């Protein structure tokens, strides 16, 4: 599975959009981009995933560049409850499914 | 609540003792994963089961660690002769496999439990 690079920390004002970047320059054609987050003292929580098209669900939007070497997770209206560590993971879809986590980005949403 | 549950939530033990953790996955999920997370780090994969078969083990899973899923439902993770370096959060996750959902794209997110925090003194 390809390696990902994320900034260690970011701040965002409550109510504003949070844009979390991820670089995955070695991604293969059959690898998907997944995002999980981990709120303090809880297990990780799935957010969204995509292959090459942009994706949106009730939690977030995922924008993947045309060359697929980077992506951005967008939380459109961040709340204090979105304060968490956000992990970007790439892996082959439909395989064994193990997730390889990096250190993620700690997002602090401030009032 | 029909999510993934783990017991106990916290365990304090003395070095050299054996400990066992339990994970109850979401009932219809046939895959079960164990991860370990130390402070400030992301979770690290330990092992996974599909039904009762243990299909992959990480090199992190030393011979003091053993995991079972005897009936393809709940799983246990045992650590023998605990060491201080075993202190961590042990996370369990479950998911379905691609073949078990007709018409799916074969992409299945993992649902994590709250974890068991182990402290070895």
mmCIF file of C-alpha atoms in Angstrom:
data_model
loop_
_atom_site.group_PDB
_atom_site.id
_atom_site.type_symbol
_atom_site.label_atom_id
_atom_site.label_comp_id
_atom_site.label_asym_id
_atom_site.label_seq_id
_atom_site.Cartn_x
_atom_site.Cartn_y
_atom_site.Cartn_z
ATOM 1 C CA UNK A 1 0.000 0.000 0.000
ATOM 2 C CA UNK A 2 1.227 3.475 -0.872
ATOM 3 C CA UNK A 3 2.602 5.803 1.770
ATOM 4 C CA UNK A 4 0.809 9.038 2.659
ATOM 5 C CA UNK A 5 2.080 12.372 3.965
ATOM 6 C CA UNK A 6 -0.057 14.709 6.066
ATOM 7 C CA UNK A 7 0.695 17.878 8.033
ATOM 8 C CA UNK A 8 0.957 17.054 11.741
ATOM 9 C CA UNK A 9 -1.531 19.689 12.879
ATOM 10 C CA UNK A 10 -4.038 22.279 11.669
ATOM 11 C CA UNK A 11 -6.404 24.782 13.239
ATOM 12 C CA UNK A 12 -9.816 25.780 11.983
ATOM 13 C CA UNK A 13 -12.393 28.274 13.216
ATOM 14 C CA UNK A 14 -15.758 26.879 14.203
ATOM 15 C CA UNK A 15 -18.261 27.180 11.358
ATOM 16 C CA UNK A 16 -15.605 27.497 8.701
ATOM 17 C CA UNK A 17 -14.547 24.826 6.227
ATOM 18 C CA UNK A 18 -11.662 22.608 7.267
ATOM 19 C CA UNK A 19 -9.465 21.484 4.376
ATOM 20 C CA UNK A 20 -7.118 18.644 5.254
ATOM 21 C CA UNK A 21 -4.479 17.776 2.627
ATOM 22 C CA UNK A 22 -2.842 14.432 1.954
ATOM 23 C CA UNK A 23 -0.041 13.535 -0.431
ATOM 24 C CA UNK A 24 0.125 10.036 -1.878
ATOM 25 C CA UNK A 25 2.461 10.422 -4.841
ATOM 26 C CA UNK A 26 3.195 6.679 -5.137
ATOM 27 C CA UNK A 27 -0.445 5.617 -5.306
ATOM 28 C CA UNK A 28 -1.174 2.792 -7.722
ATOM 29 C CA UNK A 29 -4.036 2.676 -10.169
ATOM 30 C CA UNK A 30 -6.049 0.194 -8.117
ATOM 31 C CA UNK A 31 -5.545 1.897 -4.750
ATOM 32 C CA UNK A 32 -8.308 3.839 -3.060
ATOM 33 C CA UNK A 33 -7.948 6.825 -0.747
ATOM 34 C CA UNK A 34 -9.633 6.396 2.628
ATOM 35 C CA UNK A 35 -10.111 8.869 5.442
ATOM 36 C CA UNK A 36 -10.691 7.955 9.063
ATOM 37 C CA UNK A 37 -10.725 10.124 12.140
ATOM 38 C CA UNK A 38 -10.105 9.409 15.789
ATOM 39 C CA UNK A 39 -11.657 11.536 18.468
ATOM 40 C CA UNK A 40 -9.794 11.487 21.762
ATOM 41 C CA UNK A 41 -10.186 8.196 23.680
ATOM 42 C CA UNK A 42 -12.309 6.592 20.972
ATOM 43 C CA UNK A 43 -11.625 4.106 18.192
ATOM 44 C CA UNK A 44 -11.126 5.406 14.647
ATOM 45 C CA UNK A 45 -14.226 6.233 12.630
ATOM 46 C CA UNK A 46 -14.602 5.851 8.878
ATOM 47 C CA UNK A 47 -15.352 9.102 7.041
ATOM 48 C CA UNK A 48 -15.169 8.628 3.290
ATOM 49 C CA UNK A 49 -13.233 6.952 0.497
ATOM 50 C CA UNK A 50 -12.678 7.436 -3.238
ATOM 51 C CA UNK A 51 -10.765 6.152 -6.255
ATOM 52 C CA UNK A 52 -10.513 9.046 -8.706
ATOM 53 C CA UNK A 53 -13.792 10.903 -8.682
ATOM 54 C CA UNK A 54 -14.686 13.422 -6.029
ATOM 55 C CA UNK A 55 -16.965 12.014 -3.360
ATOM 56 C CA UNK A 56 -19.395 13.556 -0.909
ATOM 57 C CA UNK A 57 -21.368 12.100 1.949
ATOM 58 C CA UNK A 58 -23.124 13.453 5.004
ATOM 59 C CA UNK A 59 -19.856 13.905 6.848
ATOM 60 C CA UNK A 60 -17.419 15.314 4.331
ATOM 61 C CA UNK A 61 -16.237 15.758 0.762
ATOM 62 C CA UNK A 62 -13.166 14.181 -0.783
ATOM 63 C CA UNK A 63 -11.378 15.925 -3.618
ATOM 64 C CA UNK A 64 -8.790 13.835 -5.488
ATOM 65 C CA UNK A 65 -6.472 15.522 -7.984
ATOM 66 C CA UNK A 66 -6.556 14.367 -11.571
ATOM 67 C CA UNK A 67 -3.142 12.692 -11.279
ATOM 68 C CA UNK A 68 -4.325 11.098 -7.983
ATOM 69 C CA UNK A 69 -1.121 12.081 -6.235
ATOM 70 C CA UNK A 70 -2.907 14.119 -3.604
ATOM 71 C CA UNK A 71 -6.306 14.619 -2.069
ATOM 72 C CA UNK A 72 -8.140 16.963 0.273
ATOM 73 C CA UNK A 73 -10.752 16.114 2.858
ATOM 74 C CA UNK A 74 -13.226 18.934 3.339
ATOM 75 C CA UNK A 75 -15.406 19.360 6.409
ATOM 76 C CA UNK A 76 -17.743 22.090 5.147
ATOM 77 C CA UNK A 77 -18.788 23.596 8.473
ATOM 78 C CA UNK A 78 -16.444 22.462 11.202
ATOM 79 C CA UNK A 79 -17.775 22.159 14.748
ATOM 80 C CA UNK A 80 -15.950 21.684 18.026
ATOM 81 C CA UNK A 81 -16.894 18.005 17.857
ATOM 82 C CA UNK A 82 -14.770 17.660 14.705
ATOM 83 C CA UNK A 83 -11.621 18.136 16.772
ATOM 84 C CA UNK A 84 -9.771 14.859 16.171
ATOM 85 C CA UNK A 85 -6.829 13.180 14.482
ATOM 86 C CA UNK A 86 -7.559 12.632 10.787
ATOM 87 C CA UNK A 87 -5.863 9.774 8.967
ATOM 88 C CA UNK A 88 -5.442 9.498 5.201
ATOM 89 C CA UNK A 89 -4.856 5.895 4.075
ATOM 90 C CA UNK A 90 -4.420 4.365 0.642
ATOM 91 C CA UNK A 91 -5.047 0.712 -0.003
ATOM 92 C CA UNK A 92 -6.186 -1.700 -2.652
ATOM 93 C CA UNK A 93 -9.933 -1.998 -2.692
ATOM 94 C CA UNK A 94 -11.529 -5.342 -1.858
ATOM 95 C CA UNK A 95 -8.359 -6.924 -0.494
ATOM 96 C CA UNK A 96 -7.623 -8.189 3.021
ATOM 97 C CA UNK A 97 -8.606 -4.804 4.309
ATOM 98 C CA UNK A 98 -5.911 -4.116 6.866
ATOM 99 C CA UNK A 99 -5.401 -0.412 7.365
ATOM 100 C CA UNK A 100 -1.940 1.110 7.609
ATOM 101 C CA UNK A 101 -2.201 4.298 9.615
ATOM 102 C CA UNK A 102 0.357 7.088 9.593
ATOM 103 C CA UNK A 103 0.471 9.736 12.287
ATOM 104 C CA UNK A 104 -2.364 11.739 10.782
ATOM 105 C CA UNK A 105 -3.287 15.394 11.140
ATOM 106 C CA UNK A 106 -4.508 16.713 14.455
ATOM 107 C CA UNK A 107 -7.308 19.144 13.654
ATOM 108 C CA UNK A 108 -8.163 21.615 16.378
ATOM 109 C CA UNK A 109 -11.448 23.440 15.831
ATOM 110 C CA UNK A 110 -11.512 26.658 17.814
ATOM 111 C CA UNK A 111 -14.547 28.715 18.883
ATOM 112 C CA UNK B 1 -26.041 -0.481 20.646
ATOM 113 C CA UNK B 2 -25.024 -2.905 17.900
ATOM 114 C CA UNK B 3 -21.501 -1.605 17.364
ATOM 115 C CA UNK B 4 -18.196 -3.293 18.145
ATOM 116 C CA UNK B 5 -17.682 -3.857 21.857
ATOM 117 C CA UNK B 6 -14.499 -4.576 23.756
ATOM 118 C CA UNK B 7 -13.911 -5.773 27.285
ATOM 119 C CA UNK B 8 -12.430 -4.784 29.571
ATOM 120 C CA UNK B 9 -12.046 -1.098 28.750
ATOM 121 C CA UNK B 10 -9.079 -0.753 31.055
ATOM 122 C CA UNK B 11 -6.635 -3.311 32.419
ATOM 123 C CA UNK B 12 -3.748 -2.759 34.800
ATOM 124 C CA UNK B 13 -1.437 -5.688 35.302
ATOM 125 C CA UNK B 14 1.979 -6.424 36.701
ATOM 126 C CA UNK B 15 4.840 -7.348 34.452
ATOM 127 C CA UNK B 16 4.955 -11.072 33.824
ATOM 128 C CA UNK B 17 1.236 -11.650 34.198
ATOM 129 C CA UNK B 18 -1.023 -12.918 31.405
ATOM 130 C CA UNK B 19 -3.963 -10.855 30.164
ATOM 131 C CA UNK B 20 -6.853 -11.598 27.827
ATOM 132 C CA UNK B 21 -9.052 -9.135 25.982
ATOM 133 C CA UNK B 22 -12.346 -9.815 24.272
ATOM 134 C CA UNK B 23 -13.885 -8.276 21.168
ATOM 135 C CA UNK B 24 -17.477 -8.699 20.029
ATOM 136 C CA UNK B 25 -17.832 -7.552 16.407
ATOM 137 C CA UNK B 26 -20.922 -6.341 14.589
ATOM 138 C CA UNK B 27 -22.953 -9.521 14.221
ATOM 139 C CA UNK B 28 -23.148 -9.704 10.438
ATOM 140 C CA UNK B 29 -19.453 -8.940 9.900
ATOM 141 C CA UNK B 30 -17.229 -11.876 9.023
ATOM 142 C CA UNK B 31 -13.905 -10.041 9.267
ATOM 143 C CA UNK B 32 -12.315 -9.060 12.550
ATOM 144 C CA UNK B 33 -9.098 -7.095 13.058
ATOM 145 C CA UNK B 34 -6.842 -6.329 15.984
ATOM 146 C CA UNK B 35 -4.686 -3.202 16.142
ATOM 147 C CA UNK B 36 -2.394 -1.725 18.775
ATOM 148 C CA UNK B 37 -1.954 1.987 19.390
ATOM 149 C CA UNK B 38 0.682 3.646 21.533
ATOM 150 C CA UNK B 39 0.533 7.247 22.678
ATOM 151 C CA UNK B 40 0.889 9.758 19.858
ATOM 152 C CA UNK B 41 0.976 7.124 17.136
ATOM 153 C CA UNK B 42 -1.579 5.810 14.691
ATOM 154 C CA UNK B 43 -2.975 2.307 15.174
ATOM 155 C CA UNK B 44 -0.734 -0.563 14.023
ATOM 156 C CA UNK B 45 -2.195 -3.705 12.474
ATOM 157 C CA UNK B 46 -1.673 -6.908 14.459
ATOM 158 C CA UNK B 47 -3.826 -9.621 12.891
ATOM 159 C CA UNK B 48 -7.109 -10.352 11.176
ATOM 160 C CA UNK B 49 -9.649 -13.131 10.872
ATOM 161 C CA UNK B 50 -12.142 -14.016 8.220
ATOM 162 C CA UNK B 51 -14.736 -16.109 10.007
ATOM 163 C CA UNK B 52 -12.697 -18.392 12.288
ATOM 164 C CA UNK B 53 -9.570 -18.444 10.114
ATOM 165 C CA UNK B 54 -6.647 -16.212 11.084
ATOM 166 C CA UNK B 55 -5.443 -15.075 7.669
ATOM 167 C CA UNK B 56 -2.677 -12.610 8.443
ATOM 168 C CA UNK B 57 -0.393 -11.785 11.351
ATOM 169 C CA UNK B 58 1.929 -8.822 11.648
ATOM 170 C CA UNK B 59 5.541 -9.196 12.686
ATOM 171 C CA UNK B 60 4.491 -7.101 15.685
ATOM 172 C CA UNK B 61 2.593 -10.128 16.949
ATOM 173 C CA UNK B 62 5.351 -11.862 18.897
ATOM 174 C CA UNK B 63 5.034 -15.412 20.183
ATOM 175 C CA UNK B 64 3.732 -14.014 23.478
ATOM 176 C CA UNK B 65 0.609 -12.851 21.660
ATOM 177 C CA UNK B 66 -2.148 -15.160 20.524
ATOM 178 C CA UNK B 67 -5.512 -14.374 19.014
ATOM 179 C CA UNK B 68 -8.454 -16.657 18.470
ATOM 180 C CA UNK B 69 -11.896 -16.492 16.964
ATOM 181 C CA UNK B 70 -13.158 -19.991 17.648
ATOM 182 C CA UNK B 71 -16.698 -19.794 16.276
ATOM 183 C CA UNK B 72 -16.265 -16.941 13.873
ATOM 184 C CA UNK B 73 -18.018 -14.538 16.187
ATOM 185 C CA UNK B 74 -16.190 -12.964 19.154
ATOM 186 C CA UNK B 75 -12.409 -12.919 19.373
ATOM 187 C CA UNK B 76 -9.875 -12.963 22.182
ATOM 188 C CA UNK B 77 -6.374 -11.549 22.268
ATOM 189 C CA UNK B 78 -4.073 -12.987 24.918
ATOM 190 C CA UNK B 79 -0.712 -11.589 25.936
ATOM 191 C CA UNK B 80 1.486 -13.902 27.977
ATOM 192 C CA UNK B 81 4.265 -12.732 30.283
ATOM 193 C CA UNK B 82 3.403 -9.077 29.786
ATOM 194 C CA UNK B 83 6.179 -6.507 29.481
ATOM 195 C CA UNK B 84 6.060 -2.767 30.072
ATOM 196 C CA UNK B 85 6.384 -2.255 26.333
ATOM 197 C CA UNK B 86 3.019 -3.960 25.869
ATOM 198 C CA UNK B 87 1.304 -0.953 27.457
ATOM 199 C CA UNK B 88 -0.960 0.425 24.738
ATOM 200 C CA UNK B 89 -4.530 0.707 23.517
ATOM 201 C CA UNK B 90 -5.690 -2.499 21.849
ATOM 202 C CA UNK B 91 -8.332 -1.831 19.224
ATOM 203 C CA UNK B 92 -10.657 -4.263 17.543
ATOM 204 C CA UNK B 93 -12.483 -3.606 14.295
ATOM 205 C CA UNK B 94 -14.889 -5.546 12.135
ATOM 206 C CA UNK B 95 -16.034 -5.429 8.539
ATOM 207 C CA UNK B 96 -17.724 -7.496 5.900
ATOM 208 C CA UNK B 97 -15.754 -9.110 3.101
ATOM 209 C CA UNK B 98 -16.336 -8.292 -0.574
ATOM 210 C CA UNK B 99 -17.993 -11.617 -1.339
ATOM 211 C CA UNK B 100 -20.491 -11.310 1.449
ATOM 212 C CA UNK B 101 -22.331 -8.320 0.008
ATOM 213 C CA UNK B 102 -23.940 -8.903 -3.351
ATOM 214 C CA UNK B 103 -23.772 -5.975 -5.688
ATOM 215 C CA UNK B 104 -21.193 -4.082 -3.660
ATOM 216 C CA UNK B 105 -18.054 -2.565 -5.039
ATOM 217 C CA UNK B 106 -16.113 -4.706 -2.611
ATOM 218 C CA UNK B 107 -15.017 -1.780 -0.473
ATOM 219 C CA UNK B 108 -15.902 -2.076 3.152
ATOM 220 C CA UNK B 109 -15.048 0.283 5.893
ATOM 221 C CA UNK B 110 -13.963 -1.022 9.239
ATOM 222 C CA UNK B 111 -15.950 -0.272 12.379
ATOM 223 C CA UNK B 112 -13.799 0.115 15.447
ATOM 224 C CA UNK B 113 -14.557 -0.611 19.064
ATOM 225 C CA UNK B 114 -13.625 1.732 21.909
ATOM 226 C CA UNK B 115 -10.444 -0.184 22.694
ATOM 227 C CA UNK B 116 -8.911 -1.780 25.765
ATOM 228 C CA UNK B 117 -6.235 0.285 27.448
ATOM 229 C CA UNK B 118 -3.524 -1.922 28.939
ATOM 230 C CA UNK B 119 -1.084 -0.622 31.514
ATOM 231 C CA UNK B 120 1.748 -2.914 32.562
ATOM 232 C CA UNK B 121 3.452 -1.848 35.788
#
